[in-house]
């Protein structure tokens, strides 16, 4: 499978307008699932940033490369860890499930800050390179020598996937299952560039949420199933 600036910009070109339309639709219909309308747009912006990163690497432009890498990591290492559980929390009625998602949102936000800020602020803590036509993001973590990277990846996945699967809305749980499958597939076949490839697959899957918000407004406003 080949990933490139063209692949990233093409996906961004599809998701950014789709995300804008989805957000406008959610606002117009008052859909309770409006937080999920953010996903396609955010993923589109993330892919556009990675497209710029490809250009920076190809042109051997260190300023563009590091700026784009930090922009991508903002989404991959912080935004999704915070927004995924928060978006589910925002769509849930008061109760134990919502309280649990609230705590999960706090944990995701704090964990995200702990793995993003050092890489964003310290130049030597972030390095990118192309391996087998995919970008590998190498970051130094404050957990080095304390917690294995495999354990940290599992913790990350647990926050994101469990939040989606805890949703009382069936289509959000389906999306969570799809994300989980993409995670396993990415780890099995593209472990050398896990972050970039998983985000690429998740970006494609976010189109499903656009369909849920736009094409199924009646279902979206009905009691969760």
PDB file of C-alpha atoms in Angstrom:
ATOM      1  CA  UNK A   1       0.000   0.000   0.000  1.00  0.00           C
ATOM      2  CA  UNK A   2       1.402   3.377  -0.967  1.00  0.00           C
ATOM      3  CA  UNK A   3       1.004   6.558   1.082  1.00  0.00           C
ATOM      4  CA  UNK A   4       2.134   9.924  -0.192  1.00  0.00           C
ATOM      5  CA  UNK A   5       1.384  13.623  -0.305  1.00  0.00           C
ATOM      6  CA  UNK A   6      -1.133  12.857  -3.041  1.00  0.00           C
ATOM      7  CA  UNK A   7      -2.936  10.292  -0.879  1.00  0.00           C
ATOM      8  CA  UNK A   8      -3.051  12.635   2.110  1.00  0.00           C
ATOM      9  CA  UNK A   9      -4.204  15.678   0.132  1.00  0.00           C
ATOM     10  CA  UNK A  10      -6.797  13.635  -1.773  1.00  0.00           C
ATOM     11  CA  UNK A  11      -8.314  12.338   1.441  1.00  0.00           C
ATOM     12  CA  UNK A  12      -8.166  15.815   2.961  1.00  0.00           C
ATOM     13  CA  UNK A  13      -9.864  17.246  -0.124  1.00  0.00           C
ATOM     14  CA  UNK A  14     -12.735  14.834   0.376  1.00  0.00           C
ATOM     15  CA  UNK A  15     -13.065  15.055   4.159  1.00  0.00           C
ATOM     16  CA  UNK A  16     -12.760  18.807   4.738  1.00  0.00           C
ATOM     17  CA  UNK A  17     -15.818  19.746   2.620  1.00  0.00           C
ATOM     18  CA  UNK A  18     -17.659  16.652   3.842  1.00  0.00           C
ATOM     19  CA  UNK A  19     -16.914  17.685   7.406  1.00  0.00           C
ATOM     20  CA  UNK A  20     -18.069  21.254   6.780  1.00  0.00           C
ATOM     21  CA  UNK A  21     -21.320  19.995   5.256  1.00  0.00           C
ATOM     22  CA  UNK A  22     -21.807  17.575   8.141  1.00  0.00           C
ATOM     23  CA  UNK A  23     -21.310  20.295  10.734  1.00  0.00           C
ATOM     24  CA  UNK A  24     -23.700  22.629   8.925  1.00  0.00           C
ATOM     25  CA  UNK A  25     -26.280  19.854   8.705  1.00  0.00           C
ATOM     26  CA  UNK A  26     -25.910  18.996  12.381  1.00  0.00           C
ATOM     27  CA  UNK A  27     -26.346  22.643  13.305  1.00  0.00           C
ATOM     28  CA  UNK A  28     -29.370  23.032  11.049  1.00  0.00           C
ATOM     29  CA  UNK A  29     -31.164  19.914  12.266  1.00  0.00           C
ATOM     30  CA  UNK A  30     -30.132  20.227  15.899  1.00  0.00           C
ATOM     31  CA  UNK A  31     -28.783  16.682  15.827  1.00  0.00           C
ATOM     32  CA  UNK A  32     -27.753  15.402  19.266  1.00  0.00           C
ATOM     33  CA  UNK A  33     -24.873  13.662  17.510  1.00  0.00           C
ATOM     34  CA  UNK A  34     -23.314  16.974  16.441  1.00  0.00           C
ATOM     35  CA  UNK A  35     -19.987  16.251  18.251  1.00  0.00           C
ATOM     36  CA  UNK A  36     -19.341  13.443  15.773  1.00  0.00           C
ATOM     37  CA  UNK A  37     -19.777  15.843  12.867  1.00  0.00           C
ATOM     38  CA  UNK A  38     -16.401  17.240  13.930  1.00  0.00           C
ATOM     39  CA  UNK A  39     -14.603  13.983  13.094  1.00  0.00           C
ATOM     40  CA  UNK A  40     -14.477  14.192   9.254  1.00  0.00           C
ATOM     41  CA  UNK A  41     -13.366  17.829   9.319  1.00  0.00           C
ATOM     42  CA  UNK A  42     -10.689  17.238  11.963  1.00  0.00           C
ATOM     43  CA  UNK A  43      -9.398  14.152  10.184  1.00  0.00           C
ATOM     44  CA  UNK A  44      -9.356  16.104   6.924  1.00  0.00           C
ATOM     45  CA  UNK A  45      -7.246  18.848   8.480  1.00  0.00           C
ATOM     46  CA  UNK A  46      -4.932  16.243   9.976  1.00  0.00           C
ATOM     47  CA  UNK A  47      -4.444  14.609   6.585  1.00  0.00           C
ATOM     48  CA  UNK A  48      -3.779  17.994   4.965  1.00  0.00           C
ATOM     49  CA  UNK A  49      -1.069  18.605   7.553  1.00  0.00           C
ATOM     50  CA  UNK A  50       0.492  15.226   6.818  1.00  0.00           C
ATOM     51  CA  UNK A  51       0.385  16.086   3.124  1.00  0.00           C
ATOM     52  CA  UNK A  52       2.408  19.199   3.940  1.00  0.00           C
ATOM     53  CA  UNK A  53       4.784  16.998   5.921  1.00  0.00           C
ATOM     54  CA  UNK A  54       5.334  14.811   2.862  1.00  0.00           C
ATOM     55  CA  UNK A  55       6.194  17.951   0.886  1.00  0.00           C
ATOM     56  CA  UNK A  56       8.573  19.111   3.606  1.00  0.00           C
ATOM     57  CA  UNK A  57      10.363  15.775   3.654  1.00  0.00           C
ATOM     58  CA  UNK A  58      10.585  15.666  -0.139  1.00  0.00           C
ATOM     59  CA  UNK A  59      11.952  19.207  -0.350  1.00  0.00           C
ATOM     60  CA  UNK A  60      14.297  18.614   2.589  1.00  0.00           C
ATOM     61  CA  UNK A  61      12.744  21.637   4.277  1.00  0.00           C
ATOM     62  CA  UNK A  62      13.362  21.237   8.034  1.00  0.00           C
ATOM     63  CA  UNK A  63      11.099  24.133   9.038  1.00  0.00           C
ATOM     64  CA  UNK A  64       8.079  22.789   7.136  1.00  0.00           C
ATOM     65  CA  UNK A  65       8.853  19.235   8.223  1.00  0.00           C
ATOM     66  CA  UNK A  66       8.980  19.923  11.962  1.00  0.00           C
ATOM     67  CA  UNK A  67       6.019  22.329  11.899  1.00  0.00           C
ATOM     68  CA  UNK A  68       3.880  19.811  10.011  1.00  0.00           C
ATOM     69  CA  UNK A  69       4.994  16.927  12.229  1.00  0.00           C
ATOM     70  CA  UNK A  70       4.002  18.880  15.327  1.00  0.00           C
ATOM     71  CA  UNK A  71       0.677  19.768  13.749  1.00  0.00           C
ATOM     72  CA  UNK A  72      -0.023  16.122  12.979  1.00  0.00           C
ATOM     73  CA  UNK A  73       0.966  15.080  16.508  1.00  0.00           C
ATOM     74  CA  UNK A  74      -1.447  17.648  17.951  1.00  0.00           C
ATOM     75  CA  UNK A  75      -4.256  15.560  16.504  1.00  0.00           C
ATOM     76  CA  UNK A  76      -2.786  12.078  16.939  1.00  0.00           C
ATOM     77  CA  UNK A  77      -1.299  12.520  20.415  1.00  0.00           C
ATOM     78  CA  UNK A  78      -3.686  15.000  22.037  1.00  0.00           C
ATOM     79  CA  UNK A  79      -6.854  15.986  20.189  1.00  0.00           C
ATOM     80  CA  UNK A  80      -8.280  12.505  19.582  1.00  0.00           C
ATOM     81  CA  UNK A  81      -7.446  11.312  23.088  1.00  0.00           C
ATOM     82  CA  UNK A  82      -9.410  14.243  24.488  1.00  0.00           C
ATOM     83  CA  UNK A  83     -12.172  14.684  21.903  1.00  0.00           C
ATOM     84  CA  UNK A  84     -13.268  11.076  21.376  1.00  0.00           C
ATOM     85  CA  UNK A  85     -14.384  10.429  24.984  1.00  0.00           C
ATOM     86  CA  UNK A  86     -15.631  14.020  25.297  1.00  0.00           C
ATOM     87  CA  UNK A  87     -17.734  13.723  22.134  1.00  0.00           C
ATOM     88  CA  UNK A  88     -19.398  10.587  23.483  1.00  0.00           C
ATOM     89  CA  UNK A  89     -19.889  12.242  26.882  1.00  0.00           C
ATOM     90  CA  UNK A  90     -21.641  15.199  25.235  1.00  0.00           C
ATOM     91  CA  UNK A  91     -24.230  12.906  23.625  1.00  0.00           C
ATOM     92  CA  UNK A  92     -25.097  10.889  26.726  1.00  0.00           C
ATOM     93  CA  UNK A  93     -27.914  11.574  29.210  1.00  0.00           C
ATOM     94  CA  UNK A  94     -27.066  12.028  32.903  1.00  0.00           C
ATOM     95  CA  UNK A  95     -26.154   8.799  34.641  1.00  0.00           C
ATOM     96  CA  UNK A  96     -23.338   6.422  35.494  1.00  0.00           C
ATOM     97  CA  UNK A  97     -22.307   5.962  31.866  1.00  0.00           C
ATOM     98  CA  UNK A  98     -21.909   9.715  31.390  1.00  0.00           C
ATOM     99  CA  UNK A  99     -19.942  10.074  34.629  1.00  0.00           C
ATOM    100  CA  UNK A 100     -17.596   7.305  33.539  1.00  0.00           C
ATOM    101  CA  UNK A 101     -17.093   8.968  30.173  1.00  0.00           C
ATOM    102  CA  UNK A 102     -16.373  12.231  31.957  1.00  0.00           C
ATOM    103  CA  UNK A 103     -13.518  10.616  33.863  1.00  0.00           C
ATOM    104  CA  UNK A 104     -12.316   8.971  30.663  1.00  0.00           C
ATOM    105  CA  UNK A 105     -12.258  12.409  29.008  1.00  0.00           C
ATOM    106  CA  UNK A 106     -10.099  13.813  31.807  1.00  0.00           C
ATOM    107  CA  UNK A 107      -7.722  10.851  31.629  1.00  0.00           C
ATOM    108  CA  UNK A 108      -7.489  11.134  27.847  1.00  0.00           C
ATOM    109  CA  UNK A 109      -6.780  14.860  28.034  1.00  0.00           C
ATOM    110  CA  UNK A 110      -4.051  14.503  30.668  1.00  0.00           C
ATOM    111  CA  UNK A 111      -2.435  11.527  28.967  1.00  0.00           C
ATOM    112  CA  UNK A 112      -2.557  13.347  25.649  1.00  0.00           C
ATOM    113  CA  UNK A 113      -0.849  16.402  27.087  1.00  0.00           C
ATOM    114  CA  UNK A 114       1.859  14.215  28.618  1.00  0.00           C
ATOM    115  CA  UNK A 115       2.797  12.630  25.285  1.00  0.00           C
ATOM    116  CA  UNK A 116       2.227  15.649  23.031  1.00  0.00           C
ATOM    117  CA  UNK A 117       3.719  18.656  24.811  1.00  0.00           C
ATOM    118  CA  UNK A 118       7.280  17.311  25.226  1.00  0.00           C
ATOM    119  CA  UNK A 119       7.448  16.374  21.532  1.00  0.00           C
ATOM    120  CA  UNK A 120       5.961  19.738  20.549  1.00  0.00           C
ATOM    121  CA  UNK A 121       8.246  21.846  22.714  1.00  0.00           C
ATOM    122  CA  UNK A 122      11.531  19.943  22.597  1.00  0.00           C
ATOM    123  CA  UNK A 123      13.072  19.679  19.128  1.00  0.00           C
ATOM    124  CA  UNK A 124      15.128  16.562  19.825  1.00  0.00           C
ATOM    125  CA  UNK A 125      12.083  14.673  21.107  1.00  0.00           C
ATOM    126  CA  UNK A 126      10.462  14.377  17.683  1.00  0.00           C
ATOM    127  CA  UNK A 127      11.890  12.814  14.541  1.00  0.00           C
ATOM    128  CA  UNK A 128      10.149  11.632  11.387  1.00  0.00           C
ATOM    129  CA  UNK A 129      11.295   9.441   8.531  1.00  0.00           C
ATOM    130  CA  UNK A 130       9.776   7.552   5.623  1.00  0.00           C
ATOM    131  CA  UNK A 131       9.744   3.756   5.974  1.00  0.00           C
ATOM    132  CA  UNK A 132       8.208   1.579   3.265  1.00  0.00           C
ATOM    133  CA  UNK A 133       6.376   4.595   1.786  1.00  0.00           C
ATOM    134  CA  UNK A 134       4.811   5.533   5.128  1.00  0.00           C
ATOM    135  CA  UNK A 135       5.806   8.118   7.711  1.00  0.00           C
ATOM    136  CA  UNK A 136       7.100   6.987  11.076  1.00  0.00           C
ATOM    137  CA  UNK A 137       6.817   9.456  13.942  1.00  0.00           C
ATOM    138  CA  UNK A 138       9.529   8.826  16.513  1.00  0.00           C
ATOM    139  CA  UNK A 139       8.935  10.608  19.783  1.00  0.00           C
ATOM    140  CA  UNK A 140      10.759  10.551  23.080  1.00  0.00           C
ATOM    141  CA  UNK A 141       8.292  10.084  25.924  1.00  0.00           C
ATOM    142  CA  UNK A 142       8.462  11.007  29.592  1.00  0.00           C
ATOM    143  CA  UNK A 143       7.573   7.381  30.284  1.00  0.00           C
ATOM    144  CA  UNK A 144      10.815   6.050  28.741  1.00  0.00           C
ATOM    145  CA  UNK A 145      12.258   3.253  30.887  1.00  0.00           C
ATOM    146  CA  UNK A 146       9.138   3.181  33.064  1.00  0.00           C
ATOM    147  CA  UNK A 147       6.311   1.978  30.834  1.00  0.00           C
ATOM    148  CA  UNK A 148       6.784   0.062  27.592  1.00  0.00           C
ATOM    149  CA  UNK A 149       5.611   1.614  24.341  1.00  0.00           C
ATOM    150  CA  UNK A 150       3.382  -1.385  23.733  1.00  0.00           C
ATOM    151  CA  UNK A 151       1.614  -0.744  27.040  1.00  0.00           C
ATOM    152  CA  UNK A 152       1.220   2.935  26.163  1.00  0.00           C
ATOM    153  CA  UNK A 153      -0.262   2.062  22.773  1.00  0.00           C
ATOM    154  CA  UNK A 154      -2.712  -0.296  24.458  1.00  0.00           C
ATOM    155  CA  UNK A 155      -3.650   2.421  26.959  1.00  0.00           C
ATOM    156  CA  UNK A 156      -4.213   4.895  24.115  1.00  0.00           C
ATOM    157  CA  UNK A 157      -6.350   2.386  22.222  1.00  0.00           C
ATOM    158  CA  UNK A 158      -8.314   1.534  25.351  1.00  0.00           C
ATOM    159  CA  UNK A 159      -9.264   5.183  25.906  1.00  0.00           C
ATOM    160  CA  UNK A 160     -10.386   5.777  22.326  1.00  0.00           C
ATOM    161  CA  UNK A 161     -12.090   2.473  21.570  1.00  0.00           C
ATOM    162  CA  UNK A 162     -13.757   1.985  24.958  1.00  0.00           C
ATOM    163  CA  UNK A 163     -15.250   5.489  24.813  1.00  0.00           C
ATOM    164  CA  UNK A 164     -16.878   4.742  21.461  1.00  0.00           C
ATOM    165  CA  UNK A 165     -18.102   1.317  22.550  1.00  0.00           C
ATOM    166  CA  UNK A 166     -19.615   2.812  25.714  1.00  0.00           C
ATOM    167  CA  UNK A 167     -21.917   5.017  23.649  1.00  0.00           C
ATOM    168  CA  UNK A 168     -25.626   4.329  23.996  1.00  0.00           C
ATOM    169  CA  UNK A 169     -26.007   5.077  20.256  1.00  0.00           C
ATOM    170  CA  UNK A 170     -25.729   1.978  18.080  1.00  0.00           C
ATOM    171  CA  UNK A 171     -24.041   3.674  15.129  1.00  0.00           C
ATOM    172  CA  UNK A 172     -21.332   5.105  17.361  1.00  0.00           C
ATOM    173  CA  UNK A 173     -20.661   1.633  18.752  1.00  0.00           C
ATOM    174  CA  UNK A 174     -20.435   0.329  15.185  1.00  0.00           C
ATOM    175  CA  UNK A 175     -17.906   3.055  14.411  1.00  0.00           C
ATOM    176  CA  UNK A 176     -15.975   2.051  17.522  1.00  0.00           C
ATOM    177  CA  UNK A 177     -15.870  -1.556  16.348  1.00  0.00           C
ATOM    178  CA  UNK A 178     -14.617  -0.452  12.921  1.00  0.00           C
ATOM    179  CA  UNK A 179     -11.909   1.647  14.535  1.00  0.00           C
ATOM    180  CA  UNK A 180     -10.880  -1.332  16.669  1.00  0.00           C
ATOM    181  CA  UNK A 181     -10.622  -3.558  13.596  1.00  0.00           C
ATOM    182  CA  UNK A 182      -8.538  -0.933  11.787  1.00  0.00           C
ATOM    183  CA  UNK A 183      -6.270  -0.717  14.824  1.00  0.00           C
ATOM    184  CA  UNK A 184      -5.615  -4.468  14.852  1.00  0.00           C
ATOM    185  CA  UNK A 185      -5.049  -4.529  11.088  1.00  0.00           C
ATOM    186  CA  UNK A 186      -2.659  -1.587  11.269  1.00  0.00           C
ATOM    187  CA  UNK A 187      -0.668  -3.096  14.115  1.00  0.00           C
ATOM    188  CA  UNK A 188      -0.483  -6.408  12.291  1.00  0.00           C
ATOM    189  CA  UNK A 189       0.580  -5.096   8.877  1.00  0.00           C
ATOM    190  CA  UNK A 190       1.948  -1.574   9.385  1.00  0.00           C
ATOM    191  CA  UNK A 191       3.469  -1.578  12.868  1.00  0.00           C
ATOM    192  CA  UNK A 192       6.530   0.260  11.513  1.00  0.00           C
ATOM    193  CA  UNK A 193       4.373   3.354  10.855  1.00  0.00           C
ATOM    194  CA  UNK A 194       1.494   2.685  13.233  1.00  0.00           C
ATOM    195  CA  UNK A 195       0.497   6.268  14.035  1.00  0.00           C
ATOM    196  CA  UNK A 196       0.342   7.536  10.468  1.00  0.00           C
ATOM    197  CA  UNK A 197      -1.394   4.503   8.992  1.00  0.00           C
ATOM    198  CA  UNK A 198      -3.989   4.086  11.750  1.00  0.00           C
ATOM    199  CA  UNK A 199      -4.911   7.762  11.494  1.00  0.00           C
ATOM    200  CA  UNK A 200      -5.240   7.354   7.713  1.00  0.00           C
ATOM    201  CA  UNK A 201      -7.632   4.416   8.089  1.00  0.00           C
ATOM    202  CA  UNK A 202      -9.592   6.138  10.869  1.00  0.00           C
ATOM    203  CA  UNK A 203      -9.918   9.201   8.641  1.00  0.00           C
ATOM    204  CA  UNK A 204     -11.534   7.082   5.936  1.00  0.00           C
ATOM    205  CA  UNK A 205     -13.866   5.523   8.497  1.00  0.00           C
ATOM    206  CA  UNK A 206     -14.971   8.968   9.702  1.00  0.00           C
ATOM    207  CA  UNK A 207     -17.060   9.233   6.526  1.00  0.00           C
ATOM    208  CA  UNK A 208     -19.389   6.736   8.212  1.00  0.00           C
ATOM    209  CA  UNK A 209     -20.109   9.299  10.922  1.00  0.00           C
ATOM    210  CA  UNK A 210     -20.935  11.886   8.272  1.00  0.00           C
ATOM    211  CA  UNK A 211     -23.510   9.456   6.882  1.00  0.00           C
ATOM    212  CA  UNK A 212     -24.936   8.885  10.361  1.00  0.00           C
ATOM    213  CA  UNK A 213     -25.384  12.614  10.977  1.00  0.00           C
ATOM    214  CA  UNK A 214     -26.531  13.651   7.488  1.00  0.00           C
ATOM    215  CA  UNK A 215     -28.466  10.711   6.057  1.00  0.00           C
ATOM    216  CA  UNK A 216     -30.080   9.482   9.239  1.00  0.00           C
ATOM    217  CA  UNK A 217     -31.295  12.588  11.096  1.00  0.00           C
ATOM    218  CA  UNK A 218     -34.442  10.841  12.252  1.00  0.00           C
ATOM    219  CA  UNK A 219     -32.471   7.964  13.703  1.00  0.00           C
ATOM    220  CA  UNK A 220     -29.979  10.383  15.181  1.00  0.00           C
ATOM    221  CA  UNK A 221     -32.660  12.220  17.123  1.00  0.00           C
ATOM    222  CA  UNK A 222     -34.494   9.109  18.211  1.00  0.00           C
ATOM    223  CA  UNK A 223     -33.817   7.498  21.587  1.00  0.00           C
ATOM    224  CA  UNK A 224     -30.486   5.658  21.525  1.00  0.00           C
ATOM    225  CA  UNK A 225     -30.604   2.005  20.611  1.00  0.00           C
TER     226      UNK A 225
END
